[in-house]
mmCIF file of C-alpha atoms in Angstrom:
data_model
loop_
_atom_site.group_PDB
_atom_site.id
_atom_site.type_symbol
_atom_site.label_atom_id
_atom_site.label_comp_id
_atom_site.label_asym_id
_atom_site.label_seq_id
_atom_site.Cartn_x
_atom_site.Cartn_y
_atom_site.Cartn_z
ATOM 1 C CA MET X 6 -11.525 26.850 -12.464
ATOM 2 C CA VAL X 7 -8.178 25.256 -12.933
ATOM 3 C CA GLU X 8 -7.368 23.945 -16.373
ATOM 4 C CA ASN X 9 -5.817 20.546 -16.330
ATOM 5 C CA LYS X 10 -2.885 20.230 -18.716
ATOM 6 C CA SER X 11 -3.052 17.205 -20.906
ATOM 7 C CA GLY X 12 -0.672 14.345 -20.202
ATOM 8 C CA ASP X 13 1.348 14.837 -23.369
ATOM 9 C CA GLU X 14 4.213 16.810 -21.972
ATOM 10 C CA SER X 15 4.717 14.546 -19.013
ATOM 11 C CA ASN X 16 4.810 11.462 -21.214
ATOM 12 C CA SER X 17 7.348 12.851 -23.650
ATOM 13 C CA GLY X 18 9.492 13.884 -20.738
ATOM 14 C CA ARG X 19 9.458 10.421 -19.337
ATOM 15 C CA ASN X 20 10.370 8.721 -22.553
ATOM 16 C CA SER X 21 13.243 11.026 -23.427
ATOM 17 C CA GLY X 22 14.940 10.209 -20.121
ATOM 18 C CA LYS X 23 14.346 6.493 -20.331
ATOM 19 C CA TRP X 24 17.634 5.279 -21.795
ATOM 20 C CA ALA X 25 19.795 8.317 -21.372
ATOM 21 C CA VAL X 26 20.183 7.964 -17.618
ATOM 22 C CA PRO X 27 21.468 4.540 -16.650
ATOM 23 C CA THR X 28 20.817 4.982 -12.917
ATOM 24 C CA GLY X 29 17.118 4.892 -13.502
ATOM 25 C CA ARG X 30 16.565 8.470 -12.273
ATOM 26 C CA ARG X 31 13.320 9.831 -13.599
ATOM 27 C CA THR X 32 13.512 13.040 -15.519
ATOM 28 C CA ASP X 33 9.899 13.602 -16.355
ATOM 29 C CA GLU X 34 8.302 16.917 -15.592
ATOM 30 C CA TRP X 35 6.403 15.903 -12.483
ATOM 31 C CA SER X 36 9.275 14.027 -10.817
ATOM 32 C CA GLU X 37 11.514 17.066 -11.387
ATOM 33 C CA CYS X 38 8.792 19.308 -10.040
ATOM 34 C CA LEU X 39 8.544 17.226 -6.880
ATOM 35 C CA VAL X 40 12.343 17.326 -6.402
ATOM 36 C CA LEU X 41 12.207 21.134 -6.615
ATOM 37 C CA ILE X 42 9.409 21.274 -4.076
ATOM 38 C CA GLY X 43 11.379 18.953 -1.746
ATOM 39 C CA ASN X 44 14.760 20.592 -2.151
ATOM 40 C CA SER X 45 13.864 24.266 -2.073
ATOM 41 C CA ASN X 46 10.233 24.581 -0.925
ATOM 42 C CA ASP X 47 9.523 26.032 -4.311
ATOM 43 C CA ARG X 48 5.935 27.423 -4.312
ATOM 44 C CA ALA X 49 5.826 28.009 -8.046
ATOM 45 C CA SER X 50 6.597 24.321 -8.682
ATOM 46 C CA PHE X 51 4.028 23.338 -6.069
ATOM 47 C CA THR X 52 1.403 25.502 -7.785
ATOM 48 C CA ARG X 53 2.196 23.807 -11.115
ATOM 49 C CA PHE X 54 2.027 20.356 -9.479
ATOM 50 C CA PHE X 55 -1.275 21.257 -7.847
ATOM 51 C CA ARG X 56 -2.831 22.437 -11.099
ATOM 52 C CA HIS X 57 -1.938 19.138 -12.735
ATOM 53 C CA PHE X 58 -2.700 16.664 -9.945
ATOM 54 C CA ALA X 59 -5.485 18.283 -7.873
ATOM 55 C CA PRO X 60 -8.103 17.614 -10.596
ATOM 56 C CA LEU X 61 -6.921 13.968 -10.780
ATOM 57 C CA ILE X 62 -7.081 13.577 -6.979
ATOM 58 C CA LYS X 63 -10.604 14.997 -7.040
ATOM 59 C CA ALA X 64 -11.593 12.524 -9.708
ATOM 60 C CA PHE X 65 -10.056 9.780 -7.537
ATOM 61 C CA ALA X 66 -12.015 11.017 -4.501
ATOM 62 C CA LEU X 67 -15.265 10.974 -6.433
ATOM 63 C CA ALA X 68 -14.674 7.579 -8.113
ATOM 64 C CA GLY X 69 -17.486 5.242 -7.155
ATOM 65 C CA SER X 70 -19.252 8.371 -5.796
ATOM 66 C CA SER X 71 -18.276 7.357 -2.286
ATOM 67 C CA LEU X 72 -17.447 10.854 -1.081
ATOM 68 C CA SER X 73 -19.444 14.075 -1.272
ATOM 69 C CA ALA X 74 -18.035 17.001 -3.282
ATOM 70 C CA ALA X 75 -17.121 18.792 -0.015
ATOM 71 C CA HIS X 76 -15.235 15.720 1.270
ATOM 72 C CA ALA X 77 -13.556 15.373 -2.120
ATOM 73 C CA ASP X 78 -12.212 18.948 -1.817
ATOM 74 C CA GLU X 79 -11.106 18.228 1.736
ATOM 75 C CA LEU X 80 -9.254 15.163 0.462
ATOM 76 C CA VAL X 81 -7.549 17.230 -2.269
ATOM 77 C CA GLN X 82 -6.451 19.653 0.390
ATOM 78 C CA GLU X 83 -5.090 16.927 2.688
ATOM 79 C CA VAL X 84 -3.252 15.164 -0.158
ATOM 80 C CA MET X 85 -1.685 18.374 -1.453
ATOM 81 C CA LEU X 86 -0.516 19.438 2.021
ATOM 82 C CA LYS X 87 1.115 15.961 2.419
ATOM 83 C CA VAL X 88 2.783 16.448 -0.961
ATOM 84 C CA TRP X 89 4.333 19.643 0.346
ATOM 85 C CA GLN X 90 5.405 18.032 3.655
ATOM 86 C CA LYS X 91 6.693 14.787 2.202
ATOM 87 C CA ALA X 92 8.299 15.990 -1.051
ATOM 88 C CA SER X 93 11.794 15.955 0.433
ATOM 89 C CA GLY X 94 11.416 12.213 0.887
ATOM 90 C CA PHE X 95 10.498 11.645 -2.775
ATOM 91 C CA ASN X 96 13.173 9.606 -4.558
ATOM 92 C CA PRO X 97 12.824 9.773 -8.344
ATOM 93 C CA GLU X 98 14.973 6.698 -8.742
ATOM 94 C CA LYS X 99 12.419 4.629 -6.909
ATOM 95 C CA ALA X 100 9.021 5.830 -7.952
ATOM 96 C CA ALA X 101 7.177 7.829 -10.553
ATOM 97 C CA ALA X 102 5.553 11.004 -9.284
ATOM 98 C CA SER X 103 2.124 9.585 -10.129
ATOM 99 C CA THR X 104 2.746 6.369 -8.115
ATOM 100 C CA TRP X 105 4.082 8.445 -5.187
ATOM 101 C CA ILE X 106 1.056 10.667 -5.079
ATOM 102 C CA TYR X 107 -1.305 7.759 -5.634
ATOM 103 C CA THR X 108 0.012 6.151 -2.401
ATOM 104 C CA ILE X 109 -0.565 9.367 -0.503
ATOM 105 C CA ALA X 110 -4.079 9.774 -1.948
ATOM 106 C CA ARG X 111 -4.967 6.142 -1.223
ATOM 107 C CA ASN X 112 -3.848 6.468 2.417
ATOM 108 C CA CYS X 113 -5.598 9.791 2.943
ATOM 109 C CA ARG X 114 -8.797 8.356 1.465
ATOM 110 C CA THR X 115 -8.617 5.257 3.685
ATOM 111 C CA ASP X 116 -8.133 7.433 6.747
ATOM 112 C CA MET X 117 -10.953 9.720 5.720
ATOM 113 C CA PHE X 118 -13.336 6.750 5.230
ATOM 114 C CA ARG X 119 -12.392 5.480 8.689
ATOM 115 C CA ARG X 120 -12.908 8.901 10.182
ATOM 116 C CA LEU X 121 -16.296 9.286 8.544
ATOM 117 C CA GLN X 122 -17.354 5.891 9.811
ATOM 118 C CA LYS X 123 -16.061 6.734 13.319
ATOM 119 C CA PHE X 124 -13.777 3.761 13.043
ATOM 120 C CA ASP X 125 -11.394 3.854 15.948
ATOM 121 C CA THR X 126 -7.926 2.486 15.306
ATOM 122 C CA PRO X 127 -4.440 3.102 16.686
ATOM 123 C CA LEU X 128 -3.078 2.773 13.143
ATOM 124 C CA ALA X 129 -3.073 5.361 10.378
ATOM 125 C CA ALA X 130 -2.903 4.049 6.796
ATOM 126 C CA ASP X 131 0.614 5.574 6.592
ATOM 127 C CA ASP X 132 1.815 3.295 9.414
ATOM 128 C CA LEU X 133 1.272 0.304 7.140
ATOM 129 C CA ASN X 134 3.587 1.717 4.451
ATOM 130 C CA ILE X 135 6.699 -0.235 3.787
ATOM 131 C CA GLU X 136 9.557 1.705 2.240
ATOM 132 C CA LEU X 137 12.092 -0.060 0.069
ATOM 133 C CA GLU X 138 15.513 0.694 1.435
ATOM 134 C CA GLY X 139 19.108 -0.086 0.579
ATOM 135 C CA GLU X 140 18.287 -1.535 -2.798
ATOM 136 C CA GLU X 141 20.982 -2.504 -5.240
ATOM 137 C CA PRO X 142 21.212 -0.126 -8.228
ATOM 138 C CA PHE X 143 20.478 -3.052 -10.547
ATOM 139 C CA THR X 144 17.287 -3.911 -8.625
ATOM 140 C CA VAL X 145 16.214 -0.242 -8.711
ATOM 141 C CA LEU X 146 16.768 -0.139 -12.471
ATOM 142 C CA HIS X 147 14.949 -3.446 -12.910
ATOM 143 C CA THR X 148 11.979 -2.208 -10.908
ATOM 144 C CA ARG X 149 12.050 1.079 -12.820
ATOM 145 C CA ARG X 150 11.901 -0.788 -16.184
ATOM 146 C CA GLY X 151 9.033 -2.848 -14.778
ATOM 147 C CA SER X 152 7.035 0.194 -13.925
ATOM 148 C CA ASP X 153 7.740 1.929 -17.250
ATOM 149 C CA ARG X 154 6.501 -1.264 -18.912
ATOM 150 C CA ILE X 155 3.348 -1.216 -16.815
ATOM 151 C CA LYS X 156 2.618 2.352 -17.856
ATOM 152 C CA ASP X 157 3.034 1.417 -21.513
ATOM 153 C CA LEU X 158 1.001 -1.760 -21.298
ATOM 154 C CA MET X 159 -1.858 -0.258 -19.311
ATOM 155 C CA GLY X 160 -3.513 1.243 -22.392
ATOM 156 C CA GLN X 161 -3.562 -2.175 -24.036
ATOM 157 C CA LEU X 162 -5.637 -3.907 -21.363
ATOM 158 C CA PRO X 163 -8.910 -5.286 -22.664
ATOM 159 C CA PRO X 164 -11.853 -3.206 -21.307
ATOM 160 C CA ASP X 165 -13.251 -6.012 -19.073
ATOM 161 C CA GLN X 166 -9.885 -6.226 -17.265
ATOM 162 C CA ALA X 167 -9.395 -2.467 -17.097
ATOM 163 C CA GLN X 168 -12.914 -2.135 -15.626
ATOM 164 C CA ILE X 169 -12.069 -4.466 -12.742
ATOM 165 C CA LEU X 170 -8.772 -2.682 -12.007
ATOM 166 C CA ALA X 171 -10.637 0.664 -11.961
ATOM 167 C CA LYS X 172 -13.111 -0.731 -9.370
ATOM 168 C CA VAL X 173 -10.283 -2.089 -7.248
ATOM 169 C CA TYR X 174 -7.796 0.821 -7.478
ATOM 170 C CA MET X 175 -9.847 3.884 -8.089
ATOM 171 C CA GLU X 176 -12.992 2.986 -6.121
ATOM 172 C CA GLY X 177 -11.113 1.037 -3.444
ATOM 173 C CA LYS X 178 -13.361 -2.043 -3.762
ATOM 174 C CA SER X 179 -12.352 -5.533 -2.727
ATOM 175 C CA HIS X 180 -12.500 -8.240 -5.352
ATOM 176 C CA SER X 181 -15.765 -9.544 -3.877
ATOM 177 C CA GLU X 182 -17.318 -6.077 -3.797
ATOM 178 C CA ALA X 183 -16.264 -5.558 -7.419
ATOM 179 C CA ALA X 184 -17.886 -8.905 -8.304
ATOM 180 C CA ALA X 185 -21.121 -7.923 -6.574
ATOM 181 C CA GLU X 186 -21.309 -4.556 -8.212
ATOM 182 C CA LEU X 187 -20.566 -5.829 -11.685
ATOM 183 C CA ASP X 188 -22.891 -8.782 -11.149
ATOM 184 C CA LEU X 189 -20.096 -11.265 -11.934
ATOM 185 C CA PRO X 190 -19.030 -14.421 -10.161
ATOM 186 C CA LEU X 191 -15.984 -13.852 -7.886
ATOM 187 C CA GLY X 192 -14.064 -16.447 -9.937
ATOM 188 C CA THR X 193 -14.510 -14.321 -13.077
ATOM 189 C CA VAL X 194 -13.195 -11.233 -11.298
ATOM 190 C CA LYS X 195 -10.214 -13.151 -9.990
ATOM 191 C CA SER X 196 -9.356 -14.602 -13.383
ATOM 192 C CA ARG X 197 -9.578 -11.146 -15.037
ATOM 193 C CA VAL X 198 -7.269 -9.803 -12.325
ATOM 194 C CA ARG X 199 -4.869 -12.656 -12.974
ATOM 195 C CA LEU X 200 -4.911 -12.016 -16.721
ATOM 196 C CA ALA X 201 -4.330 -8.300 -16.169
ATOM 197 C CA ILE X 202 -1.361 -9.008 -13.898
ATOM 198 C CA GLN X 203 0.090 -11.282 -16.568
ATOM 199 C CA LYS X 204 -0.528 -8.800 -19.335
ATOM 200 C CA LEU X 205 1.144 -5.977 -17.346
ATOM 201 C CA GLN X 206 4.049 -8.318 -16.641
ATOM 202 C CA VAL X 207 3.979 -7.593 -12.944
ATOM 203 C CA GLN X 208 6.599 -9.684 -11.109
ATOM 204 C CA MET X 209 8.458 -11.155 -14.081
ATOM 205 C CA ASP X 210 10.971 -12.520 -11.611
ATOM 206 C CA ARG X 211 8.453 -14.530 -9.657
ATOM 207 C CA GLN X 212 8.811 -18.323 -9.770
ATOM 208 C CA MET M 176 14.113 -15.310 3.194
ATOM 209 C CA ALA M 177 10.387 -16.116 3.286
ATOM 210 C CA LYS M 178 9.268 -19.103 1.218
ATOM 211 C CA HIS M 179 5.531 -18.754 1.617
ATOM 212 C CA HIS M 180 3.829 -15.610 0.302
ATOM 213 C CA PRO M 181 0.481 -13.884 0.002
ATOM 214 C CA SER M 182 -1.280 -14.395 -3.348
ATOM 215 C CA ASN M 183 -1.229 -11.661 -5.991
ATOM 216 C CA ASP M 184 -4.899 -11.084 -5.269
ATOM 217 C CA LEU M 185 -4.129 -10.171 -1.683
ATOM 218 C CA LEU M 186 -1.132 -8.042 -2.643
ATOM 219 C CA MET M 187 -3.313 -6.167 -5.144
ATOM 220 C CA GLU M 188 -6.074 -5.509 -2.593
ATOM 221 C CA TYR M 189 -3.365 -4.375 -0.220
ATOM 222 C CA ALA M 190 -1.802 -2.063 -2.844
ATOM 223 C CA ALA M 191 -5.265 -0.679 -3.685
ATOM 224 C CA GLY M 192 -6.009 -0.099 0.012
ATOM 225 C CA SER M 193 -9.146 -2.230 0.095
ATOM 226 C CA LEU M 194 -8.085 -4.794 2.696
ATOM 227 C CA PRO M 195 -9.595 -4.552 6.188
ATOM 228 C CA ILE M 196 -7.025 -3.052 8.518
ATOM 229 C CA ALA M 197 -6.183 -6.248 10.447
ATOM 230 C CA GLN M 198 -5.417 -8.136 7.237
ATOM 231 C CA ALA M 199 -3.547 -5.168 5.805
ATOM 232 C CA ALA M 200 -1.367 -5.033 8.933
ATOM 233 C CA CYS M 201 -0.500 -8.733 8.509
ATOM 234 C CA ILE M 202 0.476 -8.271 4.849
ATOM 235 C CA SER M 203 2.496 -5.178 5.814
ATOM 236 C CA ALA M 204 4.356 -7.181 8.420
ATOM 237 C CA HIS M 205 5.151 -9.883 5.808
ATOM 238 C CA LEU M 206 6.508 -7.210 3.426
ATOM 239 C CA SER M 207 8.945 -6.101 6.091
ATOM 240 C CA TYR M 208 10.473 -9.615 5.767
ATOM 241 C CA CYS M 209 10.161 -10.146 2.044
ATOM 242 C CA ASP M 210 11.941 -8.221 -0.760
ATOM 243 C CA ARG M 211 10.216 -10.196 -3.499
ATOM 244 C CA CYS M 212 6.709 -9.321 -2.353
ATOM 245 C CA ARG M 213 7.793 -5.700 -1.769
ATOM 246 C CA ARG M 214 8.877 -5.453 -5.394
ATOM 247 C CA THR M 215 5.568 -6.950 -6.537
ATOM 248 C CA TYR M 216 3.739 -4.501 -4.242
ATOM 249 C CA ASP M 217 5.733 -1.646 -5.791
ATOM 250 C CA GLN M 218 4.664 -2.636 -9.249
ATOM 251 C CA LEU M 219 1.051 -3.085 -8.144
ATOM 252 C CA GLN M 220 1.205 0.458 -6.771
ATOM 253 C CA THR M 221 2.488 1.641 -10.172
ATOM 254 C CA VAL M 222 -0.717 0.190 -11.632
ATOM 255 C CA GLY M 223 -2.598 2.473 -9.237
ATOM 256 C CA GLY M 224 -0.443 5.481 -10.110
ATOM 257 C CA THR M 225 -0.926 4.902 -13.819
ATOM 258 C CA MET M 226 -4.722 4.574 -13.402
ATOM 259 C CA LEU M 227 -4.708 7.824 -11.461
ATOM 260 C CA GLU M 228 -2.901 9.593 -14.297
ATOM 261 C CA ARG M 229 -5.501 8.330 -16.767
ATOM 262 C CA LEU M 230 -8.550 9.472 -14.866
ATOM 263 C CA GLU M 231 -10.770 12.114 -16.425
ATOM 264 C CA PRO M 232 -9.761 15.241 -14.418
ATOM 265 C CA VAL M 233 -12.509 16.956 -12.343
ATOM 266 C CA PRO M 234 -11.999 20.750 -12.168
ATOM 267 C CA VAL M 235 -10.887 22.192 -8.826
ATOM 268 C CA SER M 236 -11.735 25.740 -7.821
ATOM 269 C CA GLU M 237 -8.941 28.387 -7.631
ATOM 270 C CA THR M 238 -10.023 29.035 -4.030
ATOM 271 C CA LEU M 239 -8.927 25.581 -3.039
ATOM 272 C CA LEU M 240 -5.407 26.285 -4.384
ATOM 273 C CA ASP M 241 -5.351 29.509 -2.349
ATOM 274 C CA THR M 242 -6.493 27.669 0.753
ATOM 275 C CA VAL M 243 -3.776 25.103 0.384
ATOM 276 C CA LEU M 244 -1.095 27.729 -0.357
ATOM 277 C CA ALA M 245 -2.126 29.588 2.802
ATOM 278 C CA ARG M 246 -1.744 26.407 4.849
ATOM 279 C CA LEU M 247 1.707 25.334 3.565
ATOM 280 C CA GLU M 248 3.529 26.634 6.564
ATOM 281 C CA ASP M 249 1.195 24.886 9.030
ATOM 282 C CA PRO M 250 3.274 22.516 11.161
ATOM 283 C CA ALA M 251 3.211 18.951 9.792
ATOM 284 C CA PRO M 252 1.379 16.410 12.019
ATOM 285 C CA LEU M 253 3.614 14.197 14.063
ATOM 286 C CA ALA M 254 4.231 10.926 12.329
ATOM 287 C CA TYR M 255 5.364 7.590 13.618
ATOM 288 C CA SER M 256 8.912 7.193 12.509
ATOM 289 C CA GLY M 257 8.758 3.551 11.415
ATOM 290 C CA GLN M 258 11.033 0.731 12.369
ATOM 291 C CA THR M 259 13.390 1.208 15.253
ATOM 292 C CA GLU M 260 16.859 -0.026 14.489
ATOM 293 C CA ALA M 261 18.185 -3.426 15.373
ATOM 294 C CA SER M 262 14.814 -4.962 15.990
ATOM 295 C CA GLU M 263 13.702 -8.205 14.414
ATOM 296 C CA ILE M 264 10.022 -7.515 15.037
ATOM 297 C CA PRO M 265 8.260 -5.616 12.190
ATOM 298 C CA GLY M 266 7.953 -1.961 13.294
ATOM 299 C CA LEU M 267 4.213 -1.932 13.029
ATOM 300 C CA LEU M 268 3.844 -4.839 15.481
ATOM 301 C CA GLU M 269 6.416 -3.433 17.788
ATOM 302 C CA ARG M 270 4.202 -0.449 18.076
ATOM 303 C CA LEU M 271 1.031 -2.469 18.756
ATOM 304 C CA ILE M 272 2.658 -4.605 21.392
ATOM 305 C CA ASN M 273 4.769 -1.931 23.040
ATOM 306 C CA LYS M 274 8.226 -3.350 22.655
ATOM 307 C CA ASP M 275 8.588 -7.131 23.114
ATOM 308 C CA PHE M 276 6.697 -10.369 23.406
ATOM 309 C CA GLY M 277 7.772 -10.947 27.003
ATOM 310 C CA GLN M 278 5.754 -8.049 28.315
ATOM 311 C CA LEU M 279 2.482 -9.149 26.743
ATOM 312 C CA MET M 280 -0.478 -10.647 28.577
ATOM 313 C CA TRP M 281 -0.535 -14.259 27.442
ATOM 314 C CA LYS M 282 -3.714 -16.289 27.943
ATOM 315 C CA ARG M 283 -3.376 -20.050 28.086
ATOM 316 C CA VAL M 284 -5.650 -22.052 25.731
ATOM 317 C CA THR M 285 -4.060 -25.480 25.949
ATOM 318 C CA ARG M 286 -0.899 -26.706 27.568
ATOM 319 C CA ALA M 287 1.135 -25.920 24.395
ATOM 320 C CA LEU M 288 -0.783 -22.868 23.191
ATOM 321 C CA SER M 289 -1.135 -19.304 24.585
ATOM 322 C CA VAL M 290 -2.702 -16.343 22.907
ATOM 323 C CA SER M 291 -2.402 -12.585 23.275
ATOM 324 C CA TYR M 292 -4.978 -10.338 21.659
ATOM 325 C CA LEU M 293 -3.882 -7.054 20.082
ATOM 326 C CA SER M 294 -6.145 -4.191 19.097
ATOM 327 C CA THR M 295 -6.243 -2.822 15.577
ATOM 328 C CA GLY M 296 -9.738 -1.359 15.818
ATOM 329 C CA ASP M 297 -10.951 -3.797 13.141
ATOM 330 C CA ILE M 298 -14.270 -5.100 14.455
ATOM 331 C CA GLN M 299 -14.514 -7.920 11.950
ATOM 332 C CA HIS M 300 -11.127 -9.500 12.544
ATOM 333 C CA GLU M 301 -9.290 -10.901 15.476
ATOM 334 C CA PHE M 302 -5.638 -9.904 15.484
ATOM 335 C CA ALA M 303 -3.637 -12.011 17.869
ATOM 336 C CA LEU M 304 -0.299 -13.482 18.647
ATOM 337 C CA LEU M 305 -0.061 -17.226 19.229
ATOM 338 C CA ARG M 306 2.723 -18.761 21.225
ATOM 339 C CA ILE M 307 3.207 -22.534 20.711
ATOM 340 C CA ALA M 308 5.666 -24.153 23.097
ATOM 341 C CA ALA M 309 8.676 -25.742 21.334
ATOM 342 C CA GLY M 310 7.579 -29.079 19.914
ATOM 343 C CA GLY M 311 3.977 -28.411 21.048
ATOM 344 C CA ARG M 312 0.943 -29.237 18.956
ATOM 345 C CA ILE M 313 -2.214 -27.185 18.370
ATOM 346 C CA PRO M 314 -5.139 -29.629 18.272
ATOM 347 C CA GLU M 315 -6.596 -30.207 14.824
ATOM 348 C CA HIS M 316 -8.973 -27.418 13.964
ATOM 349 C CA THR M 317 -10.855 -25.624 11.254
ATOM 350 C CA HIS M 318 -12.279 -22.088 10.951
ATOM 351 C CA GLY M 319 -15.631 -20.671 10.129
ATOM 352 C CA GLY M 320 -13.751 -18.189 7.902
ATOM 353 C CA ASN M 321 -10.281 -17.271 6.717
ATOM 354 C CA GLU M 322 -7.086 -17.300 8.650
ATOM 355 C CA MET M 323 -3.856 -15.416 7.874
ATOM 356 C CA THR M 324 -0.767 -16.529 9.711
ATOM 357 C CA LEU M 325 2.680 -14.901 9.750
ATOM 358 C CA VAL M 326 5.544 -16.644 11.573
ATOM 359 C CA LEU M 327 7.510 -14.163 13.702
ATOM 360 C CA GLU M 328 9.776 -16.400 15.757
ATOM 361 C CA GLY M 329 10.623 -20.156 15.779
ATOM 362 C CA GLY M 330 8.666 -22.186 13.293
ATOM 363 C CA PHE M 331 5.999 -24.811 12.831
ATOM 364 C CA SER M 332 5.056 -27.669 10.556
ATOM 365 C CA ASP M 333 1.582 -28.702 9.422
ATOM 366 C CA GLY M 334 2.437 -32.009 7.762
ATOM 367 C CA ARG M 335 2.514 -30.382 4.324
ATOM 368 C CA ASP M 336 5.426 -28.016 4.863
ATOM 369 C CA SER M 337 7.415 -26.210 7.533
ATOM 370 C CA TYR M 338 7.233 -22.483 8.116
ATOM 371 C CA HIS M 339 9.811 -20.067 9.356
ATOM 372 C CA PRO M 340 10.022 -16.346 10.302
ATOM 373 C CA GLY M 341 8.529 -14.204 7.546
ATOM 374 C CA ASP M 342 6.461 -17.018 6.058
ATOM 375 C CA PHE M 343 2.864 -16.115 5.296
ATOM 376 C CA ILE M 344 0.025 -18.680 5.179
ATOM 377 C CA PHE M 345 -3.545 -18.129 4.128
ATOM 378 C CA ARG M 346 -6.116 -20.784 5.012
ATOM 379 C CA SER M 347 -9.749 -20.711 4.003
ATOM 380 C CA SER M 348 -12.628 -22.068 6.034
ATOM 381 C CA ASP M 349 -12.488 -25.609 4.603
ATOM 382 C CA ASP M 350 -8.872 -26.253 5.552
ATOM 383 C CA THR M 351 -8.330 -28.492 8.567
ATOM 384 C CA HIS M 352 -4.878 -28.405 10.100
ATOM 385 C CA ALA M 353 -2.964 -29.304 13.226
ATOM 386 C CA PRO M 354 0.258 -27.265 13.377
ATOM 387 C CA VAL M 355 3.196 -28.547 15.413
ATOM 388 C CA ALA M 356 5.883 -26.092 16.620
ATOM 389 C CA LEU M 357 9.437 -27.000 15.618
ATOM 390 C CA ASP M 358 11.712 -28.243 18.364
ATOM 391 C CA GLY M 359 14.199 -26.014 20.159
ATOM 392 C CA GLU M 360 12.311 -22.706 20.305
ATOM 393 C CA ASP M 361 8.802 -21.472 21.072
ATOM 394 C CA CYS M 362 6.930 -20.431 17.970
ATOM 395 C CA ILE M 363 5.340 -17.014 17.883
ATOM 396 C CA CYS M 364 2.856 -16.297 15.051
ATOM 397 C CA LEU M 365 0.624 -13.436 14.160
ATOM 398 C CA THR M 366 -2.844 -14.645 13.192
ATOM 399 C CA VAL M 367 -5.767 -12.760 11.724
ATOM 400 C CA LEU M 368 -9.103 -14.517 11.880
ATOM 401 C CA ASP M 369 -12.538 -13.483 10.640
ATOM 402 C CA ALA M 370 -14.369 -16.226 12.516
ATOM 403 C CA PRO M 371 -13.507 -18.208 15.654
ATOM 404 C CA LEU M 372 -11.538 -21.432 15.232
ATOM 405 C CA ARG M 373 -13.190 -24.745 15.813
ATOM 406 C CA PHE M 374 -11.395 -27.803 17.162
ATOM 407 C CA THR M 375 -12.387 -30.904 15.182
ATOM 408 C CA SER M 376 -10.945 -33.729 17.278
ATOM 409 C CA TRP M 377 -13.385 -35.129 19.865
ATOM 410 C CA GLN M 378 -10.941 -34.688 22.753
ATOM 411 C CA HIS M 379 -10.900 -30.926 22.239
ATOM 412 C CA ARG M 380 -14.361 -30.191 20.937
ATOM 413 C CA TRP M 381 -15.527 -29.238 24.442
ATOM 414 C CA LEU M 382 -13.397 -26.099 24.100
ATOM 415 C CA ASN M 383 -15.435 -24.791 21.136
ATOM 416 C CA PRO M 384 -18.236 -23.028 23.060
ATOM 417 C CA PHE M 385 -15.523 -21.014 24.845
ATOM 418 C CA LEU M 386 -13.808 -19.857 21.685
ATOM 419 C CA LYS M 387 -15.105 -16.470 20.598
ATOM 420 C CA LEU M 388 -13.723 -14.064 18.079
ATOM 421 C CA ARG M 389 -11.940 -11.269 19.921
ATOM 422 C CA ALA M 390 -12.106 -8.652 17.268
ATOM 423 C CA GLY M 391 -11.532 -4.969 17.753
#
């Protein structure tokens, strides 16, 4: 069995680089690890990355117990192969390693659901991805600060709001499915989502 | 720059991957026009990344690591390379319609309105392009369900506001509206419906039995 390292070292790495590097480049352990994988196909870094993230991807696959253990392992495999194939496209100025791998895991899970349900579509979940390109350094930094803030504020969400976000993000439920499963009116779910978005200060620049 | 945007609720469901594919494709097309929503989407993805980091890890067997290491040199699957350069149509749509609007099969609904159905595989949603002749009006109508609209070319007005390329409009079942294309240019919109539309004015009600949802 693979031991999962606790998040302590990655957190300290992130914070130490926060103000020192004005371009917004991330210097946390996992972003650097991804850069090594991308630049030099470094298997040792990949193994380290796998040991940290595979158990989290497996937890993600099993959230809401929607996939069997065998499918969860298959998902871990697919996600980790994509990590290897796509690492050279990872830009530490734009995204945290965890957000980058979350997007891959989310898309792989969506495609796997569709495959299991024999859902026939010309589009893969990856096709719907929109990459931010040609951003001004200021915008990149601004976005970067925003995501650091989200990470810090996440632990302060009241449990009822965190619970809804977990249903939506980790279990892939729509707001109405979350409402049905938690036996709450849709309006309550929507207002908790709205409060969570305010609390996390998503889109400070909006209106 | 788009002035009308999807709600945060929709952007979050999109970021979490829980929107049906036809609706997700419409949001994705809006994001290709709109920096502001893309930034919001980015932050909403960070919420997902942060939640992933905070999950209780589930142990993975050492064999799985070996399997993955053994497969690292497998050739990567071919991927669609995204937006072709110098195109004003979002890359995703360009792919579904095979290049440009002129080559599509347009079906006439009224004198001012033609429709072309595209396939996303989503059996609960109709995903279609509407073409409204310059200055033409779509008769007043309502929907049994929800309607997403994204303006791709030209523009239209619904009495409340006017909408231009990149603008995204979400209407629920109780909204009645009668859009009029702006003068000078045909208006092309992407629409995603989860129930057939219903004309409400007596002159056009006879069309209703012929309007079926073309999902798939």
